[in-house]
Amino acid sequence: ETYRSLGYFDEAVQILQDGLRWHPGYVIGRAILAQTYFQMGQLIQASLEAEAVVRLDAQNILGWRIFVQAYHKIGDIHKTEYGLKQLLHLVPGDTEAAQMHQRLDHTKSAVEMPRMTPQSRIEDFHIQRLGQKPPLDKKIDTLNRLLIRIRTRAVIATS
């Protein structure tokens, strides 16, 4: 914990991994390892360790917080929502988790709305003979429209 709090993340990870080889069920060690990975920006490792923590101790609040934060940063809405529900069940008065859950609901509805609207218009399609290649400018135009859609969805997903 001292190495982690001082910012010596590599040393903290090494010590924690060595200790967990001998005591794989040590929940506090796993929680600190998950927290260290999260602080290092290693979100996949953080989420896996957080899952191990909550699997070993379903009432570990630190484990659920790291679980939620890691999956939220990864962009896994379903696991983030699951973790928030578990956290709010354990700590019903957690205003930060409640606010995050509300924001997540708004994000989910904003992300799901474009799926309900048509993605393209019939005028965008052109019938061509088989084997005939579209001109290069049409390909570039199509790719630009696709890029705009991808960027729009990414902005909605991150907000």
PDB file of C-alpha atoms in Angstrom:
ATOM      1  CA  GLU A   1       0.000   0.000   0.000  1.00  0.00           C
ATOM      2  CA  THR A   2       2.874   2.357   0.799  1.00  0.00           C
ATOM      3  CA  TYR A   3       4.563   1.794  -2.559  1.00  0.00           C
ATOM      4  CA  ARG A   4       1.235   2.377  -4.342  1.00  0.00           C
ATOM      5  CA  SER A   5       0.458   5.539  -2.395  1.00  0.00           C
ATOM      6  CA  LEU A   6       3.956   6.922  -3.161  1.00  0.00           C
ATOM      7  CA  GLY A   7       3.546   6.212  -6.868  1.00  0.00           C
ATOM      8  CA  TYR A   8       5.983   3.283  -7.075  1.00  0.00           C
ATOM      9  CA  PHE A   9       3.478   1.237  -9.028  1.00  0.00           C
ATOM     10  CA  ASP A  10       5.838  -1.334 -10.554  1.00  0.00           C
ATOM     11  CA  GLU A  11       7.298  -2.218  -7.155  1.00  0.00           C
ATOM     12  CA  ALA A  12       3.820  -2.406  -5.624  1.00  0.00           C
ATOM     13  CA  VAL A  13       2.597  -4.730  -8.384  1.00  0.00           C
ATOM     14  CA  GLN A  14       5.638  -6.999  -7.990  1.00  0.00           C
ATOM     15  CA  ILE A  15       5.214  -7.274  -4.208  1.00  0.00           C
ATOM     16  CA  LEU A  16       1.474  -7.856  -4.479  1.00  0.00           C
ATOM     17  CA  GLN A  17       1.857 -10.499  -7.188  1.00  0.00           C
ATOM     18  CA  ASP A  18       4.533 -12.299  -5.151  1.00  0.00           C
ATOM     19  CA  GLY A  19       2.316 -12.283  -2.073  1.00  0.00           C
ATOM     20  CA  LEU A  20      -0.754 -13.423  -3.999  1.00  0.00           C
ATOM     21  CA  ARG A  21       1.166 -16.427  -5.337  1.00  0.00           C
ATOM     22  CA  TRP A  22       1.385 -17.632  -1.726  1.00  0.00           C
ATOM     23  CA  HIS A  23      -2.051 -16.391  -0.622  1.00  0.00           C
ATOM     24  CA  PRO A  24      -4.329 -16.187  -3.710  1.00  0.00           C
ATOM     25  CA  GLY A  25      -7.434 -15.650  -1.576  1.00  0.00           C
ATOM     26  CA  TYR A  26      -6.106 -12.577   0.235  1.00  0.00           C
ATOM     27  CA  VAL A  27      -8.859 -10.118  -0.667  1.00  0.00           C
ATOM     28  CA  ILE A  28      -7.152  -6.949   0.587  1.00  0.00           C
ATOM     29  CA  GLY A  29      -4.040  -7.723  -1.486  1.00  0.00           C
ATOM     30  CA  ARG A  30      -6.159  -8.303  -4.588  1.00  0.00           C
ATOM     31  CA  ALA A  31      -8.098  -5.070  -3.985  1.00  0.00           C
ATOM     32  CA  ILE A  32      -4.869  -3.064  -3.656  1.00  0.00           C
ATOM     33  CA  LEU A  33      -3.505  -4.755  -6.799  1.00  0.00           C
ATOM     34  CA  ALA A  34      -6.700  -3.824  -8.691  1.00  0.00           C
ATOM     35  CA  GLN A  35      -6.409  -0.254  -7.423  1.00  0.00           C
ATOM     36  CA  THR A  36      -2.736  -0.100  -8.451  1.00  0.00           C
ATOM     37  CA  TYR A  37      -3.506  -1.392 -11.949  1.00  0.00           C
ATOM     38  CA  PHE A  38      -6.287   1.190 -12.236  1.00  0.00           C
ATOM     39  CA  GLN A  39      -3.943   4.005 -11.214  1.00  0.00           C
ATOM     40  CA  MET A  40      -1.404   2.765 -13.767  1.00  0.00           C
ATOM     41  CA  GLY A  41      -4.078   2.917 -16.466  1.00  0.00           C
ATOM     42  CA  GLN A  42      -4.030  -0.834 -17.004  1.00  0.00           C
ATOM     43  CA  LEU A  43      -7.800  -1.100 -17.103  1.00  0.00           C
ATOM     44  CA  ILE A  44      -8.120  -4.716 -18.261  1.00  0.00           C
ATOM     45  CA  GLN A  45      -5.909  -5.993 -15.440  1.00  0.00           C
ATOM     46  CA  ALA A  46      -7.727  -3.728 -12.972  1.00  0.00           C
ATOM     47  CA  SER A  47     -11.112  -5.044 -14.050  1.00  0.00           C
ATOM     48  CA  LEU A  48      -9.958  -8.673 -13.828  1.00  0.00           C
ATOM     49  CA  GLU A  49      -8.515  -8.182 -10.351  1.00  0.00           C
ATOM     50  CA  ALA A  50     -11.650  -6.313  -9.243  1.00  0.00           C
ATOM     51  CA  GLU A  51     -13.742  -9.232 -10.485  1.00  0.00           C
ATOM     52  CA  ALA A  52     -11.574 -11.593  -8.461  1.00  0.00           C
ATOM     53  CA  VAL A  53     -12.061  -9.384  -5.376  1.00  0.00           C
ATOM     54  CA  VAL A  54     -15.857  -9.329  -5.619  1.00  0.00           C
ATOM     55  CA  ARG A  55     -15.932 -13.044  -6.432  1.00  0.00           C
ATOM     56  CA  LEU A  56     -14.022 -13.731  -3.206  1.00  0.00           C
ATOM     57  CA  ASP A  57     -15.949 -11.158  -1.139  1.00  0.00           C
ATOM     58  CA  ALA A  58     -19.226  -9.963  -2.671  1.00  0.00           C
ATOM     59  CA  GLN A  59     -19.494  -7.231  -0.024  1.00  0.00           C
ATOM     60  CA  ASN A  60     -16.112  -5.627  -0.694  1.00  0.00           C
ATOM     61  CA  ILE A  61     -16.955  -2.001  -1.432  1.00  0.00           C
ATOM     62  CA  LEU A  62     -13.475  -1.082  -2.709  1.00  0.00           C
ATOM     63  CA  GLY A  63     -13.627  -4.028  -5.111  1.00  0.00           C
ATOM     64  CA  TRP A  64     -16.989  -2.892  -6.484  1.00  0.00           C
ATOM     65  CA  ARG A  65     -15.785   0.713  -6.842  1.00  0.00           C
ATOM     66  CA  ILE A  66     -12.741  -0.358  -8.867  1.00  0.00           C
ATOM     67  CA  PHE A  67     -14.941  -2.782 -10.852  1.00  0.00           C
ATOM     68  CA  VAL A  68     -17.300   0.078 -11.775  1.00  0.00           C
ATOM     69  CA  GLN A  69     -14.553   2.598 -12.551  1.00  0.00           C
ATOM     70  CA  ALA A  70     -12.518   0.180 -14.672  1.00  0.00           C
ATOM     71  CA  TYR A  71     -15.447  -1.074 -16.730  1.00  0.00           C
ATOM     72  CA  HIS A  72     -16.756   2.455 -17.132  1.00  0.00           C
ATOM     73  CA  LYS A  73     -13.420   3.600 -18.561  1.00  0.00           C
ATOM     74  CA  ILE A  74     -13.248   0.497 -20.761  1.00  0.00           C
ATOM     75  CA  GLY A  75     -16.706   1.369 -22.061  1.00  0.00           C
ATOM     76  CA  ASP A  76     -18.553  -1.784 -21.002  1.00  0.00           C
ATOM     77  CA  ILE A  77     -21.938  -0.279 -20.132  1.00  0.00           C
ATOM     78  CA  HIS A  78     -23.513  -3.559 -19.030  1.00  0.00           C
ATOM     79  CA  LYS A  79     -20.799  -4.486 -16.528  1.00  0.00           C
ATOM     80  CA  THR A  80     -20.657  -0.891 -15.285  1.00  0.00           C
ATOM     81  CA  GLU A  81     -24.408  -0.937 -14.676  1.00  0.00           C
ATOM     82  CA  TYR A  82     -24.193  -4.332 -12.947  1.00  0.00           C
ATOM     83  CA  GLY A  83     -21.401  -3.084 -10.687  1.00  0.00           C
ATOM     84  CA  LEU A  84     -23.298   0.107  -9.862  1.00  0.00           C
ATOM     85  CA  LYS A  85     -26.373  -1.902  -8.876  1.00  0.00           C
ATOM     86  CA  GLN A  86     -24.258  -4.075  -6.580  1.00  0.00           C
ATOM     87  CA  LEU A  87     -22.537  -1.046  -5.087  1.00  0.00           C
ATOM     88  CA  LEU A  88     -25.831   0.770  -4.498  1.00  0.00           C
ATOM     89  CA  HIS A  89     -27.220  -2.376  -2.875  1.00  0.00           C
ATOM     90  CA  LEU A  90     -24.288  -2.394  -0.443  1.00  0.00           C
ATOM     91  CA  VAL A  91     -24.186   1.378   0.100  1.00  0.00           C
ATOM     92  CA  PRO A  92     -27.679   2.761  -0.661  1.00  0.00           C
ATOM     93  CA  GLY A  93     -26.715   6.310   0.310  1.00  0.00           C
ATOM     94  CA  ASP A  94     -23.749   6.522  -2.070  1.00  0.00           C
ATOM     95  CA  THR A  95     -24.603   9.705  -3.963  1.00  0.00           C
ATOM     96  CA  GLU A  96     -21.631   9.421  -6.339  1.00  0.00           C
ATOM     97  CA  ALA A  97     -22.698   5.941  -7.442  1.00  0.00           C
ATOM     98  CA  ALA A  98     -26.349   7.046  -7.753  1.00  0.00           C
ATOM     99  CA  GLN A  99     -25.367  10.011  -9.934  1.00  0.00           C
ATOM    100  CA  MET A 100     -23.152   7.822 -12.079  1.00  0.00           C
ATOM    101  CA  HIS A 101     -26.044   5.352 -12.469  1.00  0.00           C
ATOM    102  CA  GLN A 102     -28.331   8.172 -13.638  1.00  0.00           C
ATOM    103  CA  ARG A 103     -25.711   9.414 -16.126  1.00  0.00           C
ATOM    104  CA  LEU A 104     -25.292   5.857 -17.363  1.00  0.00           C
ATOM    105  CA  ASP A 105     -29.049   5.559 -17.954  1.00  0.00           C
ATOM    106  CA  HIS A 106     -28.972   8.774 -20.007  1.00  0.00           C
ATOM    107  CA  THR A 107     -25.947   7.533 -21.961  1.00  0.00           C
ATOM    108  CA  LYS A 108     -27.620   4.201 -22.674  1.00  0.00           C
ATOM    109  CA  SER A 109     -30.758   5.880 -23.993  1.00  0.00           C
ATOM    110  CA  ALA A 110     -28.686   8.266 -26.145  1.00  0.00           C
ATOM    111  CA  VAL A 111     -26.664   5.386 -27.559  1.00  0.00           C
ATOM    112  CA  GLU A 112     -29.716   3.235 -28.223  1.00  0.00           C
ATOM    113  CA  MET A 113     -31.731   5.993 -29.951  1.00  0.00           C
ATOM    114  CA  PRO A 114     -29.747   6.017 -33.214  1.00  0.00           C
ATOM    115  CA  ARG A 115     -30.472   2.308 -33.620  1.00  0.00           C
ATOM    116  CA  MET A 116     -34.184   3.101 -33.773  1.00  0.00           C
ATOM    117  CA  THR A 117     -33.786   5.748 -36.476  1.00  0.00           C
ATOM    118  CA  PRO A 118     -32.927   4.833 -40.051  1.00  0.00           C
ATOM    119  CA  GLN A 119     -29.205   5.018 -40.665  1.00  0.00           C
ATOM    120  CA  SER A 120     -29.472   5.873 -44.338  1.00  0.00           C
ATOM    121  CA  ARG A 121     -31.986   7.085 -46.868  1.00  0.00           C
ATOM    122  CA  ILE A 122     -33.149   5.271 -49.961  1.00  0.00           C
ATOM    123  CA  GLU A 123     -31.721   8.109 -52.069  1.00  0.00           C
ATOM    124  CA  ASP A 124     -28.232   7.141 -50.904  1.00  0.00           C
ATOM    125  CA  PHE A 125     -28.385   3.841 -52.771  1.00  0.00           C
ATOM    126  CA  HIS A 126     -27.680   3.460 -56.458  1.00  0.00           C
ATOM    127  CA  ILE A 127     -28.297   0.390 -58.556  1.00  0.00           C
ATOM    128  CA  GLN A 128     -25.258  -0.658 -60.532  1.00  0.00           C
ATOM    129  CA  ARG A 129     -24.481  -3.601 -62.663  1.00  0.00           C
ATOM    130  CA  LEU A 130     -22.524  -6.451 -61.147  1.00  0.00           C
ATOM    131  CA  GLY A 131     -18.820  -6.122 -61.707  1.00  0.00           C
ATOM    132  CA  GLN A 132     -18.978  -2.374 -62.256  1.00  0.00           C
ATOM    133  CA  LYS A 133     -16.747  -0.497 -59.798  1.00  0.00           C
ATOM    134  CA  PRO A 134     -17.913   2.832 -58.385  1.00  0.00           C
ATOM    135  CA  PRO A 135     -15.696   5.808 -59.159  1.00  0.00           C
ATOM    136  CA  LEU A 136     -13.054   6.744 -56.592  1.00  0.00           C
ATOM    137  CA  ASP A 137     -14.845   9.934 -55.510  1.00  0.00           C
ATOM    138  CA  LYS A 138     -17.958   7.931 -54.563  1.00  0.00           C
ATOM    139  CA  LYS A 139     -15.826   5.564 -52.480  1.00  0.00           C
ATOM    140  CA  ILE A 140     -14.224   8.493 -50.668  1.00  0.00           C
ATOM    141  CA  ASP A 141     -17.624  10.111 -50.097  1.00  0.00           C
ATOM    142  CA  THR A 142     -19.008   6.855 -48.671  1.00  0.00           C
ATOM    143  CA  LEU A 143     -16.008   6.437 -46.379  1.00  0.00           C
ATOM    144  CA  ASN A 144     -16.310  10.044 -45.161  1.00  0.00           C
ATOM    145  CA  ARG A 145     -20.003   9.537 -44.298  1.00  0.00           C
ATOM    146  CA  LEU A 146     -19.108   6.335 -42.445  1.00  0.00           C
ATOM    147  CA  LEU A 147     -16.352   8.143 -40.523  1.00  0.00           C
ATOM    148  CA  ILE A 148     -18.778  10.895 -39.497  1.00  0.00           C
ATOM    149  CA  ARG A 149     -21.217   8.268 -38.163  1.00  0.00           C
ATOM    150  CA  ILE A 150     -18.471   6.515 -36.216  1.00  0.00           C
ATOM    151  CA  ARG A 151     -17.259   9.796 -34.684  1.00  0.00           C
ATOM    152  CA  THR A 152     -20.835  10.770 -33.772  1.00  0.00           C
ATOM    153  CA  ARG A 153     -21.380   7.454 -31.984  1.00  0.00           C
ATOM    154  CA  ALA A 154     -18.019   7.757 -30.202  1.00  0.00           C
ATOM    155  CA  VAL A 155     -18.915  11.236 -28.941  1.00  0.00           C
ATOM    156  CA  ILE A 156     -22.300   9.996 -27.706  1.00  0.00           C
ATOM    157  CA  ALA A 157     -20.673   6.985 -26.021  1.00  0.00           C
ATOM    158  CA  THR A 158     -18.068   9.093 -24.198  1.00  0.00           C
ATOM    159  CA  SER A 159     -20.462  11.766 -23.016  1.00  0.00           C
TER     160      SER A 159
END
